[in-house]
Coordinates of C-alpha atoms in Angstrom, one line a residue:
X792 CA 157.0 41.3 95.3
X793 CA 155.6 40.5 91.9
X794 CA 155.9 37.0 90.6
X795 CA 158.3 35.6 88.0
X796 CA 157.5 37.0 84.4
X797 CA 156.6 33.3 83.3
X798 CA 154.2 32.8 86.1
X799 CA 151.7 35.3 84.5
X800 CA 148.8 34.5 82.4
X801 CA 147.2 36.9 79.9
X802 CA 143.6 37.5 79.8
X803 CA 142.4 39.9 77.1
X804 CA 139.3 41.2 75.5
X805 CA 141.1 42.3 72.3
X806 CA 141.2 45.9 73.7
X807 CA 143.4 45.5 76.7
X808 CA 144.7 42.9 78.9
X809 CA 145.3 41.7 82.5
X810 CA 148.1 39.7 83.9
X811 CA 147.1 36.8 86.4
X812 CA 149.7 35.4 88.5
X813 CA 149.7 31.6 89.4
X814 CA 148.6 32.3 92.9
X815 CA 145.4 34.1 91.6
X816 CA 146.6 37.8 91.9
X817 CA 145.8 40.2 89.0
X818 CA 148.9 42.4 89.0
X819 CA 148.7 44.3 85.7
X820 CA 145.4 45.9 84.4
X821 CA 145.3 49.0 82.2
X822 CA 141.5 49.7 81.2
X823 CA 140.3 50.3 78.8
X824 CA 143.3 49.9 76.4
X825 CA 146.7 48.4 76.6
X826 CA 148.3 51.8 76.6
X827 CA 146.0 53.2 79.4
X828 CA 147.3 54.1 82.9
X829 CA 147.2 51.0 85.2
X830 CA 144.7 50.2 87.7
X831 CA 146.5 47.3 89.2
X832 CA 150.3 48.0 88.8
X833 CA 151.8 45.3 91.4
X834 CA 153.7 44.0 88.4
X835 CA 156.0 46.9 88.5
X836 CA 156.0 47.3 92.2
X837 CA 154.3 45.4 94.9
X838 CA 150.7 44.9 96.3
X839 CA 150.6 48.5 97.4
X840 CA 150.6 49.4 93.8
X841 CA 147.5 47.7 93.1
X842 CA 146.3 44.3 92.7
X843 CA 143.3 41.9 93.0
X844 CA 144.0 38.4 94.5
X845 CA 141.4 35.5 94.6
X846 CA 142.6 32.2 95.9
X847 CA 141.7 29.6 98.6
X848 CA 142.1 31.1 102.1
X849 CA 144.3 28.3 103.4
X850 CA 146.3 28.1 100.0
X851 CA 146.4 24.8 97.9
X852 CA 147.9 23.4 94.9
X853 CA 147.0 25.1 91.5
X854 CA 146.9 23.9 88.1
X855 CA 145.9 26.1 85.3
X856 CA 145.2 26.1 81.5
X857 CA 143.3 28.1 79.0
X858 CA 139.9 26.7 78.3
X859 CA 140.2 26.2 74.6
X860 CA 141.4 28.4 71.7
X861 CA 140.7 31.6 73.6
X862 CA 141.9 33.5 76.6
X863 CA 139.7 32.2 79.2
X864 CA 142.0 31.1 82.0
X865 CA 140.9 28.0 84.5
X866 CA 142.7 27.6 87.6
X867 CA 141.9 24.4 89.6
X868 CA 142.9 24.7 93.3
X869 CA 143.2 21.5 95.3
X870 CA 143.2 22.2 99.0
X871 CA 142.7 20.0 102.2
X872 CA 139.0 20.6 102.3
X873 CA 138.0 20.3 98.7
X874 CA 138.5 21.5 95.2
X875 CA 137.5 24.8 93.6
X876 CA 137.8 26.1 90.0
X877 CA 138.2 29.8 89.2
X878 CA 137.5 31.0 85.6
X879 CA 139.2 34.4 84.8
X880 CA 138.3 36.1 81.6
X881 CA 137.7 39.5 79.8
X882 CA 134.5 39.1 78.0
X883 CA 133.8 40.7 74.5
X884 CA 131.2 43.2 75.5
X885 CA 130.3 46.4 73.9
X886 CA 131.7 49.8 75.4
X887 CA 132.5 48.2 78.7
X888 CA 135.6 46.6 80.1
X889 CA 135.1 43.8 82.6
X890 CA 137.1 41.1 84.4
X891 CA 135.0 38.2 85.4
X892 CA 136.1 35.7 88.0
X893 CA 133.7 32.7 88.3
X894 CA 134.4 30.4 91.2
X895 CA 133.0 26.8 91.0
X896 CA 132.8 24.2 93.7
X897 CA 134.2 20.9 92.3
X898 CA 134.5 18.7 95.5
X899 CA 134.1 19.3 99.0
X900 CA 134.1 22.8 100.5
X901 CA 136.7 25.5 100.1
X902 CA 136.9 28.9 102.1
X903 CA 137.9 31.6 99.3
X904 CA 139.6 35.0 100.2
X905 CA 139.9 38.0 98.1
X906 CA 141.9 41.2 98.5
X907 CA 141.6 44.3 96.1
X908 CA 143.6 47.4 96.1
X909 CA 142.8 49.9 93.3
X910 CA 145.6 52.3 92.6
X911 CA 144.8 54.5 89.4
X912 CA 147.0 56.4 87.2
X913 CA 150.1 54.2 87.7
X914 CA 149.6 54.1 91.3
X915 CA 149.5 58.0 91.6
X916 CA 146.0 58.1 92.8
X917 CA 144.4 56.5 95.6
X918 CA 140.7 56.6 94.8
X919 CA 137.6 57.2 96.8
X920 CA 136.1 53.8 97.6
X921 CA 132.6 53.3 99.0
X922 CA 130.1 50.7 99.4
X923 CA 127.6 50.8 96.3
X924 CA 124.2 49.7 97.8
X925 CA 122.4 50.7 94.4
X926 CA 124.5 48.2 92.8
X927 CA 123.4 45.4 95.1
X928 CA 124.4 44.3 98.6
X929 CA 127.8 43.2 97.5
X930 CA 129.3 45.8 95.7
X931 CA 132.1 48.5 96.0
X932 CA 132.9 51.5 93.7
X933 CA 136.1 53.2 93.3
X934 CA 136.5 56.6 91.6
X935 CA 139.5 58.9 90.9
X936 CA 139.7 61.5 88.2
X937 CA 138.3 60.0 84.9
X938 CA 138.3 56.5 86.1
X939 CA 135.7 54.5 87.9
X940 CA 135.6 50.8 89.0
X941 CA 132.7 48.7 90.4
X942 CA 133.5 45.3 91.9
X943 CA 130.4 43.2 92.5
X944 CA 129.7 39.8 93.7
X945 CA 131.2 39.6 97.3
X946 CA 131.1 41.5 100.4
X947 CA 134.2 43.6 101.2
X948 CA 135.4 45.7 104.1
X949 CA 138.0 48.3 104.2
X950 CA 141.4 47.5 105.7
X951 CA 144.5 49.5 105.3
X952 CA 143.5 51.2 102.0
X953 CA 142.5 47.9 100.6
X954 CA 139.4 45.8 100.7
X955 CA 139.2 42.3 101.8
X956 CA 136.4 39.7 101.8
X957 CA 135.7 35.9 101.9
X958 CA 133.1 33.3 101.1
X959 CA 132.7 29.5 101.3
X960 CA 132.1 27.8 98.1
X961 CA 130.7 24.2 98.3
X962 CA 130.4 21.4 95.5
X963 CA 128.1 22.4 92.8
X964 CA 127.9 26.2 93.9
X965 CA 128.9 29.1 91.5
X966 CA 129.6 32.6 92.5
X967 CA 130.6 35.4 90.0
X968 CA 132.9 38.3 90.9
X969 CA 132.6 41.0 88.1
X970 CA 134.9 44.0 87.9
X971 CA 133.8 46.7 85.6
X972 CA 135.7 49.7 84.5
X973 CA 133.8 52.9 83.0
X974 CA 134.2 56.6 83.0
X975 CA 133.7 58.2 86.1
X976 CA 131.3 60.8 84.5
X977 CA 129.0 58.0 83.4
X978 CA 126.3 56.4 85.5
X979 CA 127.4 53.0 86.8
X980 CA 126.6 50.1 84.4
X981 CA 124.2 47.5 85.1
X982 CA 125.3 44.2 86.4
X983 CA 125.9 42.1 83.1
X984 CA 124.4 38.8 82.5
X985 CA 127.5 36.6 83.1
X986 CA 126.3 33.5 81.2
X987 CA 125.5 35.6 78.1
X988 CA 128.9 37.2 78.2
X989 CA 130.6 33.8 78.5
X990 CA 128.8 32.2 75.6
X991 CA 129.3 35.6 73.5
X992 CA 133.0 35.6 74.4
X993 CA 133.6 31.8 73.5
X994 CA 131.7 32.2 70.2
X995 CA 133.8 35.4 69.2
X996 CA 137.1 33.6 69.8
X997 CA 135.9 30.4 68.1
X998 CA 135.0 32.3 65.1
X999 CA 138.1 33.7 64.7
X1000 CA 140.2 30.7 65.4
X1001 CA 138.1 28.4 63.0
X1002 CA 141.3 28.6 60.5
X1003 CA 143.5 27.6 63.2
X1004 CA 143.2 23.7 62.9
X1005 CA 146.6 23.2 61.8
X1006 CA 148.4 19.9 61.8
X1007 CA 151.9 19.2 61.8
X1008 CA 155.0 20.0 64.1
X1009 CA 154.4 22.4 66.8
X1010 CA 150.7 22.6 66.3
X1011 CA 149.7 23.8 69.9
X1012 CA 152.6 26.3 69.8
X1013 CA 151.5 28.0 66.6
X1014 CA 147.8 27.9 67.5
X1015 CA 148.6 29.7 70.8
X1016 CA 151.0 32.1 69.1
X1017 CA 148.4 33.3 66.6
X1018 CA 145.9 33.6 69.3
X1019 CA 148.4 35.9 71.1
X1020 CA 148.7 37.9 68.0
X1021 CA 145.0 38.3 67.8
X1022 CA 144.8 39.3 71.5
X1023 CA 147.4 41.9 70.8
X1024 CA 145.2 43.3 68.0
X1025 CA 142.7 46.0 69.1
X1026 CA 139.4 44.8 67.9
X1027 CA 138.0 48.3 67.2
X1028 CA 141.1 50.2 65.7
X1029 CA 143.0 47.4 64.2
X1030 CA 146.2 48.6 65.9
X1031 CA 148.7 45.8 66.8
X1032 CA 150.7 46.4 69.9
X1033 CA 154.0 44.9 70.5
X1034 CA 153.4 43.6 74.0
X1035 CA 150.9 44.1 76.6
X1036 CA 153.3 45.6 79.3
X1037 CA 155.9 48.3 79.8
X1038 CA 159.2 48.3 81.5
X1039 CA 159.6 44.6 82.3
X1040 CA 163.4 44.4 82.2
X1041 CA 165.5 42.9 79.5
X1042 CA 168.3 42.8 82.1
X1043 CA 167.4 42.2 85.7
X1044 CA 168.7 45.2 87.7
X1045 CA 169.4 47.1 84.6
X1046 CA 167.9 50.0 82.7
X1047 CA 166.7 48.3 79.7
X1048 CA 163.2 48.9 80.4
X1049 CA 160.8 50.2 77.7
X1050 CA 157.1 50.7 77.0
X1051 CA 155.9 48.3 74.2
X1052 CA 152.2 49.1 74.5
X1053 CA 152.2 50.8 71.1
X1054 CA 152.0 49.9 67.4
X1055 CA 155.3 49.7 65.9
X1056 CA 154.8 49.6 62.1
X1057 CA 157.5 46.8 61.8
X1058 CA 156.2 44.7 64.6
X1059 CA 152.6 45.0 63.3
X1060 CA 153.8 44.4 59.6
X1061 CA 155.5 41.2 60.8
X1062 CA 152.5 40.0 62.9
X1063 CA 150.3 40.7 59.7
X1064 CA 152.5 38.5 57.5
X1065 CA 152.0 35.6 60.0
X1066 CA 148.2 36.0 60.1
X1067 CA 148.0 36.3 56.4
X1068 CA 150.0 33.1 56.0
X1069 CA 147.4 31.4 58.1
X1070 CA 144.5 32.6 56.3
X1071 CA 143.5 35.7 58.2
X1072 CA 143.0 38.2 55.4
X1073 CA 140.2 40.3 57.6
X1074 CA 143.0 41.0 59.8
X1075 CA 145.2 42.5 57.0
X1076 CA 142.4 44.5 55.8
X1077 CA 141.7 45.8 59.1
X1078 CA 145.2 46.9 59.7
X1079 CA 145.5 48.4 56.3
X1080 CA 142.6 50.6 57.2
X1081 CA 144.3 51.6 60.5
X1082 CA 147.7 52.4 58.5
X1083 CA 145.7 54.6 56.1
X1084 CA 144.4 56.7 59.1
X1085 CA 147.5 56.6 61.0
X1086 CA 150.1 57.8 58.4
X1087 CA 147.5 60.0 56.5
X1088 CA 149.3 63.1 55.4
X1089 CA 152.7 64.0 54.3
X1090 CA 154.9 60.8 53.9
X1091 CA 157.7 62.9 55.3
X1092 CA 155.9 62.7 58.6
X1093 CA 155.7 58.9 58.9
X1094 CA 156.8 57.8 62.4
X1095 CA 158.0 54.3 63.2
X1096 CA 155.3 53.8 65.7
X1097 CA 151.9 55.1 66.9
X1098 CA 149.3 54.8 69.6
X1099 CA 146.6 52.4 69.3
X1100 CA 144.2 54.6 67.4
X1101 CA 147.1 56.2 65.5
X1102 CA 148.3 58.8 68.0
X1103 CA 151.5 60.3 67.1
X1104 CA 152.6 62.1 70.4
X1105 CA 154.3 59.4 72.6
X1106 CA 157.1 61.2 74.5
X1107 CA 159.1 58.9 76.9
X1108 CA 158.9 59.8 80.4
X1109 CA 160.0 58.0 83.7
X1110 CA 157.5 57.5 86.4
X1111 CA 158.1 57.9 90.2
X1112 CA 154.9 56.1 91.5
X1113 CA 156.2 52.6 90.4
X1114 CA 159.5 51.3 91.5
X1115 CA 159.9 48.8 88.8
X1116 CA 159.8 45.0 88.3
X1117 CA 161.4 43.4 91.4
X1118 CA 163.4 46.6 91.7
X1119 CA 164.4 47.1 88.0
X1120 CA 163.8 50.8 87.3
X1121 CA 163.0 53.0 85.8
X1122 CA 159.6 52.5 84.8
X1123 CA 158.8 54.3 81.4
X1124 CA 155.8 55.4 79.7
X1125 CA 156.1 56.4 76.1
X1126 CA 159.0 55.5 74.0
X1127 CA 161.8 57.6 72.8
X1128 CA 162.2 55.5 69.7
X1129 CA 159.1 57.5 68.3
X1130 CA 161.5 60.3 67.2
X1131 CA 164.1 58.0 65.6
X1132 CA 164.7 57.4 61.9
X1133 CA 164.6 53.7 61.1
X1134 CA 165.3 53.0 57.5
X1135 CA 163.8 49.4 57.4
X1136 CA 160.4 50.2 58.6
X1137 CA 158.6 51.1 55.4
X1138 CA 160.2 48.1 53.8
X1139 CA 158.5 45.8 56.4
X1140 CA 155.2 47.6 55.6
X1141 CA 155.5 47.2 51.9
X1142 CA 156.4 43.6 52.0
X1143 CA 153.4 42.7 54.4
X1144 CA 151.1 44.7 52.1
X1145 CA 152.6 42.7 49.0
X1146 CA 152.0 39.4 51.0
X1147 CA 148.3 40.6 51.5
X1148 CA 148.0 41.4 47.8
X1149 CA 149.4 38.0 46.7
X1150 CA 147.0 36.2 49.1
X1151 CA 143.9 38.0 47.3
X1152 CA 143.4 41.2 49.2
X1153 CA 142.3 43.7 46.5
X1154 CA 143.6 47.2 46.5
X1155 CA 140.8 49.5 47.7
X1156 CA 140.6 53.2 47.9
X1157 CA 143.7 54.9 48.8
X1158 CA 145.6 51.7 49.7
X1159 CA 148.0 51.6 46.7
X1160 CA 148.4 55.4 46.6
X1161 CA 149.5 55.0 50.2
X1162 CA 152.1 52.4 49.3
X1163 CA 153.4 54.3 46.4
X1164 CA 153.8 57.5 48.7
X1165 CA 155.7 55.3 51.1
X1166 CA 158.1 54.1 48.4
X1167 CA 158.6 57.6 47.4
X1168 CA 159.6 58.4 51.0
X1169 CA 162.1 55.5 50.6
X1170 CA 163.5 57.1 47.5
X1171 CA 164.0 60.5 49.3
X1172 CA 165.9 58.9 52.2
X1173 CA 167.7 56.1 50.5
X1174 CA 171.2 57.2 51.6
X1175 CA 170.4 58.3 55.0
X1176 CA 172.1 56.4 58.2
X1177 CA 169.5 55.2 60.6
X1178 CA 169.0 53.7 64.1
X1179 CA 168.1 50.3 62.7
X1180 CA 165.8 47.5 63.7
X1181 CA 167.0 47.3 67.3
X1182 CA 166.5 51.0 67.9
X1183 CA 169.9 51.9 69.0
X1184 CA 170.5 55.1 71.0
X1185 CA 174.0 55.3 69.8
X1186 CA 175.2 56.9 66.6
X1187 CA 173.3 56.0 63.4
X1188 CA 175.0 53.8 60.9
X1189 CA 174.0 52.3 57.4
X1190 CA 172.8 49.1 58.9
X1191 CA 172.9 46.1 56.4
X1192 CA 169.6 44.9 57.5
X1193 CA 168.0 48.4 57.0
X1194 CA 169.6 48.6 53.6
X1195 CA 168.0 45.2 52.7
X1196 CA 164.7 46.3 53.7
X1197 CA 165.2 49.3 51.5
X1198 CA 166.0 47.0 48.7
X1199 CA 162.7 45.1 49.6
X1200 CA 160.5 48.1 49.7
X1201 CA 161.8 49.1 46.0
X1202 CA 161.6 45.4 44.8
X1203 CA 157.9 44.9 46.0
X1204 CA 157.1 48.2 44.2
X1205 CA 158.6 47.2 40.9
X1206 CA 156.6 43.8 41.3
X1207 CA 153.4 45.7 41.9
X1208 CA 153.8 47.5 38.7
X1209 CA 155.0 44.6 36.6
X1210 CA 153.0 41.8 37.9
X1211 CA 149.7 43.5 39.2
X1212 CA 149.7 46.5 36.7
X1213 CA 149.6 49.2 39.4
X1214 CA 151.0 52.6 38.5
X1215 CA 154.4 53.6 39.9
X1216 CA 157.9 55.3 39.1
X1217 CA 159.1 51.8 37.6
X1218 CA 162.4 53.3 36.1
X1219 CA 163.3 55.1 39.3
X1220 CA 162.6 52.2 41.5
X1221 CA 164.2 49.5 39.3
X1222 CA 167.3 51.7 39.3
X1223 CA 167.4 52.6 43.0
X1224 CA 166.7 48.9 43.8
X1225 CA 169.6 47.5 41.9
X1226 CA 171.9 50.3 43.2
X1227 CA 171.1 49.4 46.8
X1228 CA 171.8 45.7 46.0
X1229 CA 175.2 46.6 44.5
X1230 CA 175.9 48.9 47.6
X1231 CA 174.9 45.9 50.0
X1232 CA 177.1 43.5 47.9
X1233 CA 180.1 45.7 48.0
X1234 CA 180.0 47.4 51.3
X1235 CA 178.0 45.1 53.5
X1236 CA 180.2 42.2 53.1
X1237 CA 183.3 41.5 54.9
X1238 CA 186.6 40.4 53.6
X1239 CA 185.9 37.0 54.9
X1240 CA 182.7 36.7 52.9
X1241 CA 180.0 37.3 55.5
X1242 CA 177.4 40.0 55.7
X1243 CA 178.1 42.7 58.3
X1244 CA 176.0 44.5 60.8
X1245 CA 176.5 47.9 59.4
X1246 CA 178.8 49.1 56.5
X1247 CA 182.5 49.7 57.8
X1248 CA 182.4 47.1 60.5
X1249 CA 183.4 43.5 60.7
X1250 CA 180.7 42.7 63.3
X1251 CA 177.5 40.5 62.6
X1252 CA 174.1 41.1 63.7
X1253 CA 171.2 38.5 64.2
X1254 CA 169.0 40.6 61.9
X1255 CA 171.0 39.6 58.9
X1256 CA 169.1 36.4 59.3
X1257 CA 166.1 38.1 57.6
X1258 CA 167.9 38.6 54.5
X1259 CA 166.7 35.2 52.8
X1260 CA 163.4 35.7 54.4
X1261 CA 162.9 38.8 52.2
X1262 CA 164.3 37.3 49.1
X1263 CA 167.5 39.4 49.2
X1264 CA 169.4 36.2 48.9
X1265 CA 169.0 32.5 48.9
X1266 CA 169.3 30.8 52.4
X1267 CA 172.2 28.9 51.0
X1268 CA 174.1 31.8 49.4
X1269 CA 177.7 31.4 50.5
X1270 CA 177.6 34.9 52.1
X1271 CA 174.6 33.9 54.2
X1272 CA 176.2 30.6 55.1
X1273 CA 179.4 32.4 56.4
X1274 CA 177.3 34.8 58.1
X1275 CA 175.5 32.0 59.9
X1276 CA 178.8 30.6 61.0
X1277 CA 179.8 33.9 62.2
X1278 CA 176.7 34.5 64.1
X1279 CA 177.1 31.0 65.7
X1280 CA 180.5 31.9 67.0
X1281 CA 180.0 35.6 68.1
X1282 CA 176.3 35.6 69.1
X1283 CA 175.3 32.3 70.7
X1284 CA 175.0 32.3 74.4
X1285 CA 174.1 28.9 76.0
X1286 CA 172.4 27.8 73.1
X1287 CA 170.4 31.1 72.2
X1288 CA 171.3 34.2 70.2
X1289 CA 171.9 37.4 71.4
X1290 CA 171.0 40.4 68.9
X1291 CA 174.4 41.6 68.6
X1292 CA 177.6 42.1 70.7
X1293 CA 176.4 44.8 73.1
X1294 CA 180.1 45.2 74.4
X1295 CA 180.9 46.9 71.0
X1296 CA 178.7 50.0 72.2
X1297 CA 176.9 50.1 69.2
X1298 CA 173.7 50.8 70.9
X1299 CA 174.7 53.5 73.2
X1300 CA 173.8 51.7 76.3
X1301 CA 176.5 50.4 78.6
X1302 CA 174.7 47.3 79.9
X1303 CA 174.6 43.7 78.8
X1304 CA 171.4 42.0 77.9
X1305 CA 169.9 38.7 77.5
X1306 CA 169.3 36.6 74.4
X1307 CA 166.4 37.8 72.1
X1308 CA 164.0 35.1 71.4
X1309 CA 163.0 35.9 67.9
X1310 CA 166.6 35.8 66.7
X1311 CA 166.9 32.2 67.7
X1312 CA 163.5 31.4 66.0
X1313 CA 165.1 33.0 62.7
X1314 CA 168.2 30.8 63.1
X1315 CA 165.6 27.7 63.2
X1316 CA 164.1 29.0 60.0
X1317 CA 167.7 29.3 58.4
X1318 CA 168.7 26.0 59.6
X1319 CA 165.4 24.4 58.2
X1320 CA 166.0 25.9 54.7
X1321 CA 169.4 24.9 54.3
X1322 CA 169.1 21.4 55.1
X1323 CA 170.2 21.3 58.8
X1324 CA 167.0 20.0 60.0
X1325 CA 168.4 18.1 63.1
X1326 CA 169.8 21.3 64.4
X1327 CA 166.7 23.4 63.4
X1328 CA 164.5 20.7 65.6
X1329 CA 166.9 20.7 68.4
X1330 CA 166.9 24.7 68.6
X1331 CA 163.1 24.6 68.1
X1332 CA 162.4 22.3 70.9
X1333 CA 164.8 24.2 73.2
X1334 CA 163.0 27.4 72.5
X1335 CA 159.5 26.0 72.7
X1336 CA 160.6 24.5 76.3
X1337 CA 160.9 28.4 77.3
X1338 CA 157.3 29.0 77.0
X1339 CA 155.4 29.0 80.1
X1340 CA 152.7 26.3 81.0
X1341 CA 150.3 28.3 78.9
X1342 CA 152.4 28.8 75.8
X1343 CA 153.4 32.4 76.4
X1344 CA 156.7 33.9 75.6
X1345 CA 158.3 37.1 76.7
X1346 CA 161.0 39.2 74.7
X1347 CA 164.2 37.7 76.0
X1348 CA 165.5 34.8 78.2
X1349 CA 167.9 34.8 81.1
X1350 CA 169.8 31.7 80.5
X1351 CA 171.7 31.9 83.8
X1352 CA 168.5 32.4 85.9
X1353 CA 166.4 30.1 83.7
X1354 CA 163.5 32.8 83.5
X1355 CA 161.9 35.0 81.0
X1356 CA 162.9 38.6 80.6
X1357 CA 161.4 41.6 78.9
X1358 CA 157.7 42.4 78.0
X1359 CA 155.1 39.8 77.9
X1360 CA 153.6 38.4 75.8
X1361 CA 155.9 39.7 73.1
X1362 CA 154.4 39.7 69.5
X1363 CA 157.9 39.4 68.0
X1364 CA 158.7 36.2 69.8
X1365 CA 155.4 34.6 68.9
X1366 CA 155.5 35.6 65.2
X1367 CA 158.9 34.3 64.8
X1368 CA 157.7 31.0 66.4
X1369 CA 155.2 30.7 63.9
X1370 CA 157.6 31.5 60.9
X1371 CA 160.0 28.9 62.4
X1372 CA 157.4 26.2 62.6
X1373 CA 156.2 27.0 59.1
X1374 CA 159.6 26.5 57.9
X1375 CA 160.0 23.1 59.5
X1376 CA 156.7 22.1 58.2
X1377 CA 157.9 23.0 54.7
X1378 CA 155.6 25.9 54.4
X1379 CA 152.8 23.4 54.3
X1380 CA 150.1 25.3 56.4
X1381 CA 147.1 23.0 57.0

């Protein structure tokens, strides 16, 4: 059975990633991109669905940490015979995808054991595996269809559709195990020079993290969160995925299992805003280029999500080859939300690009004409009900958050014309912006004076906490304060916020869910900006205590079971953590 979600570490080459359990098993690996089929899929099943374990043969006590400001994982094992250190990383290297596992003897002598099971195409394909003498005396090659893997550095023998091996590591000795993915139609790659790859990878991450030397509250949590956002950003295309995994359950034993390995315009925009606030304009430029390519064409064809390189066809399907995380099925690939209309999405994009412009990123080529076209699309659909931020699978509504993001798109368009001298339909944008505000003020506020989830209901929604963030109202607006009071009453569960009351049936899924971590971080920000600092710090401390030992957060948290839930690491959770910490620091970013 797969480990607890919080027991996994991410290693990443900023193209894809692998999840390594506390006991040294790589249970999730999809080369060469986050959204590719898995080679190791034990995360969504068991060892038979593919994994690679490396650990002391007799067990031992493991302590782990990231080496520095990167995703090099170091696990130190203390056994009865000695101490050994395993360094796991995915190096930054040209066209190839590698996993390097360096074993170093620290004290005494330790017998190491390793088992590898290759299961390509989400465990649908059992590959042909053979000893690969041309690649050295200790190498095996696995091939099935378009995929090939080469594992070098340890002699392995076949055993029940897996390969097993072992070796003894003594104090001062080093052994490198190198796994390489490559297209099966290409010749096998040469053995990489591991020391050079390690140096190059450290340098790459260090250069990126130069500006992360932030002081102040929650320094370490912010730095790790920003690094997570970078790891989820494809270094070639600029696409920012929402998470590294698919189908980790939001409710254990339920069916809220979704594929998050794609680029949501909303999530990517919010990620971009966090990076911009911490001086990473290069990331903004890269993503803006991705956006220009992805949505090129008729603005009416804009989707809410795309593939990592801008692919549009992402149909949702259920797999029969993977049973699901600890039995929580189904496992899904693709996401049905791709066909939804979500009226807020363009607003997030326009706000993020406005942030970039104000931070000094000049408009280039078609960047402004793209934004102008997107605002034009907002004008065309201004009154259309939608599925909202939470991608409900029930009936569409005029969600107050969505309406506020429509207001924000129009507002930033107006500002671009008035403050930056860009061309646009100023009169139309101003008129519609003001009309949308009046619409929200009259139809999105309850008789009790709080903002509502959607027009025509008295329910609240945690997304309403975003309204002050985009400047629709002040944090201490009486309607906002009344909304917070109602949110605390209706959506707080054991100290954490739900997105909404699922019992109302608004999302079309007759199942409960767990608290959504980003919502609680939004509440921290709201508290901080309205003088409730003690409440903000108390909630922030509670949330930061939910990270795993490496500072990683999933999407949700099961309070009763005391465990993380949902896909991991989740960009939404980490970018919301950064915003909350910035609010507590008074927006002073060192």
